[in-house]
Tab-separated table of C-alpha atoms in Angstrom:
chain	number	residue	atom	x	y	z
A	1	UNK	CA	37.311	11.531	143.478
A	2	UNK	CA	37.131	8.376	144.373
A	3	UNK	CA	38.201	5.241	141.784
A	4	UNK	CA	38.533	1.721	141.983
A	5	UNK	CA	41.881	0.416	140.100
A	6	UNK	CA	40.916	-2.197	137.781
A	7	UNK	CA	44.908	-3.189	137.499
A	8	UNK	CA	48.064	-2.512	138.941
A	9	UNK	CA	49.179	1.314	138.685
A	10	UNK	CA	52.221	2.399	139.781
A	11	UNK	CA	52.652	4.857	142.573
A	12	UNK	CA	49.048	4.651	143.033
A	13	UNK	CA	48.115	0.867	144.089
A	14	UNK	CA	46.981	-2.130	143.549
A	15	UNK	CA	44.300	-4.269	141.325
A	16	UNK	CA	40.613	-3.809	143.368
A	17	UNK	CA	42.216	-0.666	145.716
A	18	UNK	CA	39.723	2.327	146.255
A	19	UNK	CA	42.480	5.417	145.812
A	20	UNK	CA	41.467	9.026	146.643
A	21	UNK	CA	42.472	10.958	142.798
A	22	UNK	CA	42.458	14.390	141.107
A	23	UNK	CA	38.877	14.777	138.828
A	24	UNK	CA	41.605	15.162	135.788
A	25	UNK	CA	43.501	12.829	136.464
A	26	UNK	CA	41.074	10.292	136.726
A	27	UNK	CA	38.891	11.485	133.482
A	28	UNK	CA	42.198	12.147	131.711
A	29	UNK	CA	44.097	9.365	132.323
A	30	UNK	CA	42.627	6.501	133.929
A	31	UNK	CA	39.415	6.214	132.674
A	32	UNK	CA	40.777	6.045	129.220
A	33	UNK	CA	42.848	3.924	129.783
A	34	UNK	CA	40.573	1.871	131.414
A	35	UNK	CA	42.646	1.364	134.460
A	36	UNK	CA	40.024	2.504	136.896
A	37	UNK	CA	36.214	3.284	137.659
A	38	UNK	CA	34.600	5.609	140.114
A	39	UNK	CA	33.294	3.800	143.260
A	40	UNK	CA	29.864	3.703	143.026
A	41	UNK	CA	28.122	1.806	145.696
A	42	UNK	CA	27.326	-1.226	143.547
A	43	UNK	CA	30.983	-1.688	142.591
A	44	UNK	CA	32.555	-1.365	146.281
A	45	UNK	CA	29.691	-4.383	147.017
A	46	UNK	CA	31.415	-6.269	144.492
A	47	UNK	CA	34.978	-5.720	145.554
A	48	UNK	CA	33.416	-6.876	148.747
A	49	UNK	CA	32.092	-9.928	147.302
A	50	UNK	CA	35.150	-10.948	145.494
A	51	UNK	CA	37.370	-10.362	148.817
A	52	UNK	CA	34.998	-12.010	150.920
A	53	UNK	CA	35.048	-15.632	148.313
A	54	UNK	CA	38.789	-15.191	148.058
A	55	UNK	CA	39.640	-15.592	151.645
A	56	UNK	CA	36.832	-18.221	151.916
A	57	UNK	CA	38.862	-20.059	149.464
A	58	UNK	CA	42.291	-19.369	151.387
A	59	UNK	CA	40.796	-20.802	154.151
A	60	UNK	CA	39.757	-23.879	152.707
A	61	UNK	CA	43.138	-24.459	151.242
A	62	UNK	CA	45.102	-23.877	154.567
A	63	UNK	CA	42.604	-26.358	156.574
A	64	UNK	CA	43.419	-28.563	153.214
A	65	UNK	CA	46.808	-28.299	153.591
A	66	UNK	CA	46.905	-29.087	157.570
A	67	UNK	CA	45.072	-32.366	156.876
A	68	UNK	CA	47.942	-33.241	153.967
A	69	UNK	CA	50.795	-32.246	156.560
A	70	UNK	CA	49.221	-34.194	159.100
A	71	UNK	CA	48.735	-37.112	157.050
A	72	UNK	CA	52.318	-36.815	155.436
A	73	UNK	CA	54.098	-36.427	159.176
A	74	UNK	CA	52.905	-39.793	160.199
A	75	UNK	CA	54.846	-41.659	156.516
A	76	UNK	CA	58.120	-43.104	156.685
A	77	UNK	CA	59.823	-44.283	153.439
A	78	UNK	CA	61.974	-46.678	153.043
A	79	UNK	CA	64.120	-46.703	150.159
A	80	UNK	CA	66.772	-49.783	149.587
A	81	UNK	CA	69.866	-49.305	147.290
A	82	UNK	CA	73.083	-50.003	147.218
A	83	UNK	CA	75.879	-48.304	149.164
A	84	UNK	CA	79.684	-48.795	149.841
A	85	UNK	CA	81.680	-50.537	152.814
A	86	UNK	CA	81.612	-46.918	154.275
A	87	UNK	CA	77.931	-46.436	154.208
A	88	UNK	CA	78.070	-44.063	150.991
A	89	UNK	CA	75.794	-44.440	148.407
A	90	UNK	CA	76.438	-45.235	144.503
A	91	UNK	CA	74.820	-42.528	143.102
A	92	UNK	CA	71.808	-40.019	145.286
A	93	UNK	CA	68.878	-40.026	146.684
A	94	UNK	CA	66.850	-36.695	145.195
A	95	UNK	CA	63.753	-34.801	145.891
A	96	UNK	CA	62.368	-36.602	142.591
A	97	UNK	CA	63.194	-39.909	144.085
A	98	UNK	CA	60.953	-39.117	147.061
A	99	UNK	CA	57.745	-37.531	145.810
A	100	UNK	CA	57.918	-40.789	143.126
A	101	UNK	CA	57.638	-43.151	145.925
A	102	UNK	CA	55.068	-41.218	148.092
A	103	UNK	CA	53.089	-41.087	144.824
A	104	UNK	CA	53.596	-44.771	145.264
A	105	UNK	CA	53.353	-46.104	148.082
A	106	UNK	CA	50.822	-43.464	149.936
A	107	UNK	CA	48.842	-42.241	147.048
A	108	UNK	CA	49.581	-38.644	148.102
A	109	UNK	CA	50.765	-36.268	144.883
A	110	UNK	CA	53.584	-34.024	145.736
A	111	UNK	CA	55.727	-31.636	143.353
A	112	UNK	CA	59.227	-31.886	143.898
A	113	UNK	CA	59.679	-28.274	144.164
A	114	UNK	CA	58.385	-28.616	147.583
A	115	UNK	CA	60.506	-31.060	149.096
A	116	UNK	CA	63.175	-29.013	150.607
A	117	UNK	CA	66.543	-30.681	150.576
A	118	UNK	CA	69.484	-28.820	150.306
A	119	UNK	CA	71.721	-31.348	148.626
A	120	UNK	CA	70.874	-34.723	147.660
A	121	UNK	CA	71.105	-37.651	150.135
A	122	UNK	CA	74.355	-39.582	149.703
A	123	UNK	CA	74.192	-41.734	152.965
A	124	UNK	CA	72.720	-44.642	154.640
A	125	UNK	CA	70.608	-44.118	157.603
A	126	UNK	CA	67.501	-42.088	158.523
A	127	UNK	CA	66.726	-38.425	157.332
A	128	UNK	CA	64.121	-36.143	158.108
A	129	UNK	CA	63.027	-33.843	155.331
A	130	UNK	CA	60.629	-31.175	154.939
A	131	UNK	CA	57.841	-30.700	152.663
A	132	UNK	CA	56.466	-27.094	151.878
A	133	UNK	CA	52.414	-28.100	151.967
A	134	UNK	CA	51.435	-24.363	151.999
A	135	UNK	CA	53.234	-21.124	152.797
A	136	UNK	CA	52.429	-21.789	156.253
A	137	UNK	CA	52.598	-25.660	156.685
A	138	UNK	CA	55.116	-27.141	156.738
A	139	UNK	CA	55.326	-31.292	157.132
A	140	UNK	CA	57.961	-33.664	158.066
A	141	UNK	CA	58.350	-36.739	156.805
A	142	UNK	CA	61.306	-39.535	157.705
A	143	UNK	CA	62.824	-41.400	154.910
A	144	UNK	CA	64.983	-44.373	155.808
A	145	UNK	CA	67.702	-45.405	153.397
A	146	UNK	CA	69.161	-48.716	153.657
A	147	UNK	CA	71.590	-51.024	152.199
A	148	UNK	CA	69.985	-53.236	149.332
């Protein structure tokens, strides 16, 4: 018999799957449970439906995304603070510092999660850092650290 999982189920598949199952098994335990319903034609042309609008939506976020990475490759920040003889820094530079002043200066929101730096900046001079836009985009964006 044929079923369409309305959740996840173990050794068996995924949420909106059409599975092959035993008669019993499906009248016995997952229709019960209501973790599945047989695949009638009306339901499969829903599951269609809903796959079809969710990688509409996918697509619209990845050409969002593109336009964001594009628009965040062409910023350079410039932050000013005060540093040692030896070009250290008193103090960091994080990846809170640097979404707060693209949020300022460009008017472009970005979560601090997504900057990717693996320790904080510590030294004068130029940096490039990457920004996770989207699973697949990835942006690059030069911030300039100078001596106050």
């Amino acid at each position: 018999m044929k079923v369409v999982l309305l959740q996840d189920v173990k050794a068996l598949g995924k949420k909106d799957d059409i599975v092959n199952v035993s008669d019993g098994y499906a009248r016995n335990f997952l229709f019960p449970k209501k973790l599945a319903v047989e695949a009638t034609a009306g339901k499969l042309n829903e599951i269609n439906d809903k796959k079809s609008s969710l990688e509409n939506k996918k697509r619209k976020e990845l050409e969002e995304a593109k336009k964001l990475a594009e628009r965040l490759n062409n910023i350079e920040i410039v932050i000013k603070t005060k540093a040692g003889v030896n070009g250290k820094l008193f103090g960091s530079i994080t990846a809170k510092d640097i979404a707060d002043l693209i949020k300022e200066n460009h008017k472009i929101e970005i979560d601090k999660k997504k900057i990717v730096l693996e320790d904080a900046i510590k030294s004068l001079g130029t940096h490039e850092i990457e920004i996770k836009v989207y699973p697949e985009v990835v942006a690059k964006v030069k911030v300039t650290v100078s001596q106050e």
